[in-house]
Short mmCIF file of C-alpha atoms and ligand atoms in Angstrom, two decimals:
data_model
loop_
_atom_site.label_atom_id
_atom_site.label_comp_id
_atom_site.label_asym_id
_atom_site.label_seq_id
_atom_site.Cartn_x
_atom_site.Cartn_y
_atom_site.Cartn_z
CA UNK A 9 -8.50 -21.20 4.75
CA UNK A 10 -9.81 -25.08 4.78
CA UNK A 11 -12.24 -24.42 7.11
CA UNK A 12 -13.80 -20.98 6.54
CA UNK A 13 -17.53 -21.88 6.24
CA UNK A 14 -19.53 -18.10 6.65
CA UNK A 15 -18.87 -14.50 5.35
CA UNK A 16 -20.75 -11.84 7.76
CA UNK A 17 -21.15 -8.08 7.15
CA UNK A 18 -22.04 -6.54 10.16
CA UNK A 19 -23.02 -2.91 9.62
CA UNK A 20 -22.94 -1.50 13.60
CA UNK A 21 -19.66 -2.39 16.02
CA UNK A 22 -22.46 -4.04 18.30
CA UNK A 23 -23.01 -6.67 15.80
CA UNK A 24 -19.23 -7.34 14.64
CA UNK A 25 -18.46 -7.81 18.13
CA UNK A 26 -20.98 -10.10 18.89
CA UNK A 27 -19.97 -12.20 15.20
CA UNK A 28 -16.47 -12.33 16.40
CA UNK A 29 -17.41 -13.71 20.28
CA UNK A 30 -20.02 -16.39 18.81
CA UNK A 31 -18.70 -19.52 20.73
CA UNK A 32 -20.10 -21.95 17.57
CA UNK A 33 -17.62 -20.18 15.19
CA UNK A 34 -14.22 -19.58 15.71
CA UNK A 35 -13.78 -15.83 13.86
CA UNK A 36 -11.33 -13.29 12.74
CA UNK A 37 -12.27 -9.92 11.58
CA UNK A 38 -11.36 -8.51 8.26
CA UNK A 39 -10.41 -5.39 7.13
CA UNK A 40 -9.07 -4.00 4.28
CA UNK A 41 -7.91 -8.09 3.50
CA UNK A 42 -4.72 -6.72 2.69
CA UNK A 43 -2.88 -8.73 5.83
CA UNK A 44 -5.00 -11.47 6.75
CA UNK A 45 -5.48 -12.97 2.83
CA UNK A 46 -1.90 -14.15 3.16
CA UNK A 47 -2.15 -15.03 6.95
CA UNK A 48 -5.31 -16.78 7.74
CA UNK A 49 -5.01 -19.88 10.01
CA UNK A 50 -7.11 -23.06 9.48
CA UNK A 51 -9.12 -22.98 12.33
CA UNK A 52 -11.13 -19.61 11.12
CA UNK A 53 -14.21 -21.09 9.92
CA UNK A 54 -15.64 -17.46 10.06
CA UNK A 55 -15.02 -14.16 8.53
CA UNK A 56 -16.54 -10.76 10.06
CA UNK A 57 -16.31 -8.50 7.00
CA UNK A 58 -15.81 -5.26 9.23
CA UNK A 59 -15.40 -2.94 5.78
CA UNK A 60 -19.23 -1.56 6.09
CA UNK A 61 -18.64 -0.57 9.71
CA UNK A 62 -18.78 3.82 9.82
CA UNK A 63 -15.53 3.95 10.82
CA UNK A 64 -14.18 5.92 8.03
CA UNK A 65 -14.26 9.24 9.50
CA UNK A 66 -11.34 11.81 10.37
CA UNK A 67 -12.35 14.66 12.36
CA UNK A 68 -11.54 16.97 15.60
CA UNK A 69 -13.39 16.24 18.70
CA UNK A 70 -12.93 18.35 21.66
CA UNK A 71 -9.50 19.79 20.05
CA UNK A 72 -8.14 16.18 19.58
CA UNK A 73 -7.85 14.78 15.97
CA UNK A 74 -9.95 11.35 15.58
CA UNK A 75 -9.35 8.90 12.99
CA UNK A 76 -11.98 5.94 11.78
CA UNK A 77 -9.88 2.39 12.26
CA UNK A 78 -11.27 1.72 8.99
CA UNK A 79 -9.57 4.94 7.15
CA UNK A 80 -7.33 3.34 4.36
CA UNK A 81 -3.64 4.67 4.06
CA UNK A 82 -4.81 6.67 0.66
CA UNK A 83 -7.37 8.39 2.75
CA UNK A 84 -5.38 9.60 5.25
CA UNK A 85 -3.01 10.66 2.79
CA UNK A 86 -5.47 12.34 1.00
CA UNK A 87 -7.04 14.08 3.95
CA UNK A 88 -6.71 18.09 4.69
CA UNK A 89 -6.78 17.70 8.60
CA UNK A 90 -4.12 14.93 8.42
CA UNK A 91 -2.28 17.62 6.19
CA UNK A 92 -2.76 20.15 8.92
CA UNK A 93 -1.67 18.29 12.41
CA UNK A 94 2.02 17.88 13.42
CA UNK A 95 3.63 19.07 10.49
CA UNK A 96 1.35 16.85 8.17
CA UNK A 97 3.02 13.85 9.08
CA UNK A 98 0.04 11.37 9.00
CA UNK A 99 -0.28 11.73 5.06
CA UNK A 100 3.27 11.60 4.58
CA UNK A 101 4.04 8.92 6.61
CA UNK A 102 1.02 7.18 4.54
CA UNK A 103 2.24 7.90 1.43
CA UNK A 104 4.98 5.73 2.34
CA UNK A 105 3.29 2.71 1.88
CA UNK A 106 4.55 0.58 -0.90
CA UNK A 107 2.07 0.87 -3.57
CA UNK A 108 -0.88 2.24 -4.44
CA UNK A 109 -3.18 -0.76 -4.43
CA UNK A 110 -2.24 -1.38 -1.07
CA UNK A 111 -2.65 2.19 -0.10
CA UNK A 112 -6.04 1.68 -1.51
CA UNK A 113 -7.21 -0.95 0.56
CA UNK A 114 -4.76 -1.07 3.42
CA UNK A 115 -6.59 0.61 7.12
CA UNK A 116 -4.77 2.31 9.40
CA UNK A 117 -6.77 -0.48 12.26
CA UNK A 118 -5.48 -3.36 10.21
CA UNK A 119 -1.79 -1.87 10.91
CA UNK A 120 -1.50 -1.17 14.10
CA UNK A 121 -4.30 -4.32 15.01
CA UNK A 122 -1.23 -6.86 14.24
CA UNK A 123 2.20 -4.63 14.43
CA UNK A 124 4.70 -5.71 12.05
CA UNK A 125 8.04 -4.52 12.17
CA UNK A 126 8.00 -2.70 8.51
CA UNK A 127 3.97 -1.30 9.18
CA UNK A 128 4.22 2.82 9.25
CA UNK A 129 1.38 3.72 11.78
CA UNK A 130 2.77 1.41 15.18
CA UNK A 131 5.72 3.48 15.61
CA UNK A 132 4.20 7.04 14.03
CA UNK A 133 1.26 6.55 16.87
CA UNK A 134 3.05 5.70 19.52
CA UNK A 135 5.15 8.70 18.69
CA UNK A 136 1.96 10.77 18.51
CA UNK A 137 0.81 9.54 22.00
CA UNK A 138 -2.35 8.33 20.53
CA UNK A 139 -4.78 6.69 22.32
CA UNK A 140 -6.68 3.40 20.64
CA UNK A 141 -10.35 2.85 21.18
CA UNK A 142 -11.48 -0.26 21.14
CA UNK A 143 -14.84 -2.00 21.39
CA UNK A 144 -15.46 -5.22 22.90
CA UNK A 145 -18.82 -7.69 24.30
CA UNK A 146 -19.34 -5.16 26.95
CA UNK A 147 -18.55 -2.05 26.14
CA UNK A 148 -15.56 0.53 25.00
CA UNK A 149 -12.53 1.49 26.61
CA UNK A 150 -9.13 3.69 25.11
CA UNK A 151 -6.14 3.15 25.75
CA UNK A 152 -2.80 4.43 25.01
CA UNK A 153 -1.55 3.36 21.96
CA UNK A 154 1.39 1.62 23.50
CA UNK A 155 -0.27 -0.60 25.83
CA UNK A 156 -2.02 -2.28 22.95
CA UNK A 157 1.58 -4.50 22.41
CA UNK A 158 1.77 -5.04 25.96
CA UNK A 159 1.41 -9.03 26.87
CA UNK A 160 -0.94 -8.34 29.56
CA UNK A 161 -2.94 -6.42 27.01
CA UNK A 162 -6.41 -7.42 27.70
CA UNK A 163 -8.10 -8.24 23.99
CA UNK A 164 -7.48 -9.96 21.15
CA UNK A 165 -7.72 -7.53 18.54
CA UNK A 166 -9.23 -8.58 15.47
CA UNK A 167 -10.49 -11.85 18.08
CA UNK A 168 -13.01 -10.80 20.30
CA UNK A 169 -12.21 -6.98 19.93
CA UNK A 170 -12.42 -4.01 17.36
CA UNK A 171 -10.36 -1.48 17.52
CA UNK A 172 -12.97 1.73 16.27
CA UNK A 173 -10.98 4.85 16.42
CA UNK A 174 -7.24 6.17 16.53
CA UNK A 175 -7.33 9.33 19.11
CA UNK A 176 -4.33 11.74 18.89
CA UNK A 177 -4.19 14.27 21.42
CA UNK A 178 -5.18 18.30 21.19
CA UNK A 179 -1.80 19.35 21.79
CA UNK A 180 0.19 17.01 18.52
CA UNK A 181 -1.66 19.46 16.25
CA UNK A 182 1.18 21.91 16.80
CA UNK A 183 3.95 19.91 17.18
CA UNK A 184 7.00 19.36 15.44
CA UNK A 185 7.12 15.44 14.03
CA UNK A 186 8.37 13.80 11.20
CA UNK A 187 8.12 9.67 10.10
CA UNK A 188 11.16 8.64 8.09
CA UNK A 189 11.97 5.45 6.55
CA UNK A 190 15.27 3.95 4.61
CA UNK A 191 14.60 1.42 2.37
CA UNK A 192 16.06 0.03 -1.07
CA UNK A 193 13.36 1.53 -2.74
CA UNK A 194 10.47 3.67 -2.03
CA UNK A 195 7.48 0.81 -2.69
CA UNK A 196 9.55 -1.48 -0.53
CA UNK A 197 7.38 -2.70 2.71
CA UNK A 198 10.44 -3.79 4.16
CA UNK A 199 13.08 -1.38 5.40
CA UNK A 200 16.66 -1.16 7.46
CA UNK A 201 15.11 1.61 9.24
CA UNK A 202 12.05 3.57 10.31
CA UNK A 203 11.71 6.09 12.82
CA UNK A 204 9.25 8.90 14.21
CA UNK A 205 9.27 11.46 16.69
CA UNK A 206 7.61 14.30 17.98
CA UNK A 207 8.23 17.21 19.96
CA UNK A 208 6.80 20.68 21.38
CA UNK A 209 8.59 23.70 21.43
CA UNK A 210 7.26 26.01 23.99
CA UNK A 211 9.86 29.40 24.47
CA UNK A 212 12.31 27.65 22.61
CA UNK A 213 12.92 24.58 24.73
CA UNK A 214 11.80 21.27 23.49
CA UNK A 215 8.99 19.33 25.86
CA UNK A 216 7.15 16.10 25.76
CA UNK A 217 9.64 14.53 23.07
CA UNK A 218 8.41 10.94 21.90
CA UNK A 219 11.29 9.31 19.78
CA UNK A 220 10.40 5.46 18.60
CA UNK A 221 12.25 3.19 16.46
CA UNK A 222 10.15 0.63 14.13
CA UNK A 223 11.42 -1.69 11.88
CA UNK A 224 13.55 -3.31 14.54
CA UNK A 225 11.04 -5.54 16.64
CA UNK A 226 7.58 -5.74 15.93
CA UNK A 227 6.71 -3.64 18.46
CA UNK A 228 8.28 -0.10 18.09
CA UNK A 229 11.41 0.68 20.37
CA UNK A 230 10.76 4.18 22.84
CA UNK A 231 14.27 5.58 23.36
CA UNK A 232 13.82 7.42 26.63
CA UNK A 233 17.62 8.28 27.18
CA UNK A 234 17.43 10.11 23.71
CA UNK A 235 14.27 11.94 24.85
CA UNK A 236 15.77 12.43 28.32
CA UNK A 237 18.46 14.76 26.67
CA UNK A 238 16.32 16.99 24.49
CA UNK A 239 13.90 17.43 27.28
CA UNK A 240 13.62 20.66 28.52
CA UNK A 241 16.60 21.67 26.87
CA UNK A 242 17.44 25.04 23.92
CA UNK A 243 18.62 22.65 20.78
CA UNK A 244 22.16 23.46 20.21
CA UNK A 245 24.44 21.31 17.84
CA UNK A 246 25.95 19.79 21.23
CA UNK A 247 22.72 18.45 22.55
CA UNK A 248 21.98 17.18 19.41
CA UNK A 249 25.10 15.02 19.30
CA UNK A 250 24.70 14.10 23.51
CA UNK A 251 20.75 12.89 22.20
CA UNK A 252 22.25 10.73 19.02
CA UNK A 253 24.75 9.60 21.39
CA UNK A 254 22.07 8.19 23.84
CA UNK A 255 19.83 7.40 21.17
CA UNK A 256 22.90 4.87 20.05
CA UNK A 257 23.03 3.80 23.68
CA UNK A 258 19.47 3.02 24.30
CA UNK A 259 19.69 0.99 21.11
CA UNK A 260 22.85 -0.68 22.74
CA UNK A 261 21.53 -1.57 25.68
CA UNK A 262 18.60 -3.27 24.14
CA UNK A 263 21.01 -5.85 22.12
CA UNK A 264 19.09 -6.18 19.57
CA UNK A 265 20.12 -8.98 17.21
CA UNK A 266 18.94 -8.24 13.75
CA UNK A 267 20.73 -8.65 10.13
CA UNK A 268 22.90 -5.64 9.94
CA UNK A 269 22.05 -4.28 13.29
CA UNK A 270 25.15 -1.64 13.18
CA UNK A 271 24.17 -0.18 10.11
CA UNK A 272 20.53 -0.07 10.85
CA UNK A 273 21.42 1.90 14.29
CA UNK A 274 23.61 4.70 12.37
CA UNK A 275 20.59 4.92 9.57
CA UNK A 276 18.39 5.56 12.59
CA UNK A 277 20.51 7.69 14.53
CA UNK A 278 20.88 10.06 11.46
CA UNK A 279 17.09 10.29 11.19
CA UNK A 280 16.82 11.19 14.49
CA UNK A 281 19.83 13.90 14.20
CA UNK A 282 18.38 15.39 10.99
CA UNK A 283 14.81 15.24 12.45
CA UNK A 284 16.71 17.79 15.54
CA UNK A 285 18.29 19.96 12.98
CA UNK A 286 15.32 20.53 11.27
CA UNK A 287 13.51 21.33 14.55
CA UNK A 288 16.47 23.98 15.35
CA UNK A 289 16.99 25.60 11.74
CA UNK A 290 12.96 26.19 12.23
CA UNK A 291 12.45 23.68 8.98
CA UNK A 292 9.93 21.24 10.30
C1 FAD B 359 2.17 -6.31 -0.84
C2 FAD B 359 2.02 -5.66 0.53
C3 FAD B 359 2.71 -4.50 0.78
C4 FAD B 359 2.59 -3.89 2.04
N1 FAD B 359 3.26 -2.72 2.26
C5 FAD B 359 3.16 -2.11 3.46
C6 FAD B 359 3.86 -0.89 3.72
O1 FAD B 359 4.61 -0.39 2.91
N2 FAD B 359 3.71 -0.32 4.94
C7 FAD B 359 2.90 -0.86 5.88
O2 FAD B 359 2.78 -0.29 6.96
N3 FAD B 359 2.22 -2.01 5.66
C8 FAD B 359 2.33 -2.63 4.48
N4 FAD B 359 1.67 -3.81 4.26
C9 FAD B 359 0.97 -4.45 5.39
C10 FAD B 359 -0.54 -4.36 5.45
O3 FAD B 359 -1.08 -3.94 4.27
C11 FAD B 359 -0.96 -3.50 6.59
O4 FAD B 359 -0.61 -4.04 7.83
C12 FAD B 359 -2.45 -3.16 6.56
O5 FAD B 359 -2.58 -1.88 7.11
C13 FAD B 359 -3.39 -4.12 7.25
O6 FAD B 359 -4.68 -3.55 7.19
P1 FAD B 359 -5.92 -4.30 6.57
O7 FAD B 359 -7.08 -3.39 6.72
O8 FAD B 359 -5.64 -4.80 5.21
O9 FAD B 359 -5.99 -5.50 7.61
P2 FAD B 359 -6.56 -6.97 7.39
O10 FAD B 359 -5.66 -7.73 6.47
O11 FAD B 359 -8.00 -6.93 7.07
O12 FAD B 359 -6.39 -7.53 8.86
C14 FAD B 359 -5.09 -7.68 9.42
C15 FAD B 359 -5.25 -8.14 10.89
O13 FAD B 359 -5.70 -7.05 11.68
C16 FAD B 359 -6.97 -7.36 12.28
N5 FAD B 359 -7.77 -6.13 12.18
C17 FAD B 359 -8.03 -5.42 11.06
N6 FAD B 359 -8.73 -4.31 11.39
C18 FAD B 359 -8.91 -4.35 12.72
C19 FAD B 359 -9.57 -3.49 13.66
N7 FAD B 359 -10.17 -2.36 13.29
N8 FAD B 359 -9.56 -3.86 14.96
C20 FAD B 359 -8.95 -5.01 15.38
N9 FAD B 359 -8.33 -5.84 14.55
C21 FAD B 359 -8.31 -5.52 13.24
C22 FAD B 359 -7.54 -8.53 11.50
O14 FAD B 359 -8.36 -9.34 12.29
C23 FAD B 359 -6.26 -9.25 11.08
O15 FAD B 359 -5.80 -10.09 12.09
C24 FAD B 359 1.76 -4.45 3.04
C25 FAD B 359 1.06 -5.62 2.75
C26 FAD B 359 1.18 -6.22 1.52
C27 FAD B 359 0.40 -7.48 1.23
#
């Protein structure tokens, strides 16, 4: 923080985006100030204070559920039409942040802006196939979620770039999802394992499965062999246990080197084969 000079509050995206591309002043926008209070490097000599911004809304637009980057986790928790889409997994998987001062201030932009490998909404979206807008000097443009983490991605969120709203598709609203996390204790950030997937069920066969693994890699982990399995396919026990099996394998293949890596694939496997039993037992 040794060199942060100004403090702006820009009240349309216009003017944020301009603040943060001013060549004199080398700028970061802020949030909620949950993330970048502890993480602010010192060469920001400028702040863009995006918290006035109105980008707080959640609503349906042309079927598809829209959600204001600047919605804090309590809102969305809090929110009937986050209740209501894909099983109400967006306020669950909300009220799984640690505590409730961070739930207070913490935005769901702010999360998925700078992915961490314990933050809920990178992995929940992705799952979702949600779509990102994001406004920059000359204009808007949405993308899918997961091309935001993508090193060819071309803005620097928080940099030169907003992002304004979270898009999730028409068709989530009936779908079967679920977020799950294992952790030592419910208000811990950190966690051995996260996952979240979601699925349709037209006639009884499962289609467009999304099944993502956080917590392992900043950037969540898409296990297309496990999806691969389910697609198209009646649940039955033995599917379930041929998807864990390639969920396991995907994982395998990726040799992932974390603390505890074996224990933190079985924790994740389970999720995903109690998330499939739910789905055929007609629970979720
Ligand atoms: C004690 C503690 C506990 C936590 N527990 C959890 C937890 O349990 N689960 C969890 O998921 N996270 C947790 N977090 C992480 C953190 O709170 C989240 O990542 C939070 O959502 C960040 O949002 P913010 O609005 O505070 O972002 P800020 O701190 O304001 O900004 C973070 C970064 O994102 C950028 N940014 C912010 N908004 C936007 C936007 N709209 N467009 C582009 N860039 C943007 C900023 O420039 C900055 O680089 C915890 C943090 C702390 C300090």
């Amino acid at each position: 923080m040794k060199n942060l000079k100004y403090c702006c509050f820009p009240k349309t995206v216009e003017e944020a985006v301009k603040l943060l591309n001013d060549k004199k002043h080398k700028s970061i926008a802020v949030a909620g100030g949950t993330l970048i209070a502890k993480s602010i490097g010192d060469l920001i000599e400028q702040y863009v204070d995006i918290r006035y911004l109105p980008l707080k809304d959640i609503k349906v637009s042309g079927g598809d559920l829209i959600i204001g980057a600047l919605c804090a986790f309590d809102e969305i928790d809090d929110n009937p039409l986050a209740k209501k889409w894909a099983s109400g997994v967006l306020s669950k998987a909300a009220s799984k942040c640690s505590s409730q001062l961070v739930r207070n201030m913490a935005t769901i932009g702010g999360n998925i802006a700078k992915p961490h490998s314990f933050n809920i909404f990178p992995a929940l979206l992705c799952a979702l196939n949600a779509k990102v807008k994001v406004a920059f000097l000359k204009g808007t443009e949405i993308y899918p979620m997961e091309d935001i983490y993508n090193t060819d991605f071309p803005h620097k969120l928080g940099s030169n770039s907003i992002i304004t709203e979270i898009i999730i598709p028409a068709y989530i609203k009936k779908c079967a999802a679920n977020y799950e996390k294992f952790a030592k204790t419910q208000a811990c950030w950190e966690s051995y394992a996260s996952c979240a997937f979601s699925l349709s069920l037209i006639k009884g066969k499962v289609e467009k499965p999304r099944v993502f693994v956080g917590s392992l890699s900043p950037k969540p982990i898409r296990l297309e062999a496990a999806e691969g399995i389910v697609s198209n396919q009646k649940l039955s026990s033995e599917i379930i246990e041929e998807a864990m099996e390639a969920f396991i394998g995907n994982l395998d293949i990726l040799k992932l080197s974390t603390v505890n890596i074996g224990f933190k694939k079985e924790v994740a496997s389970i999720m995903f084969k109690r998330f499939l039993l739910s789905v055929l037992e007609g629970k979720i």
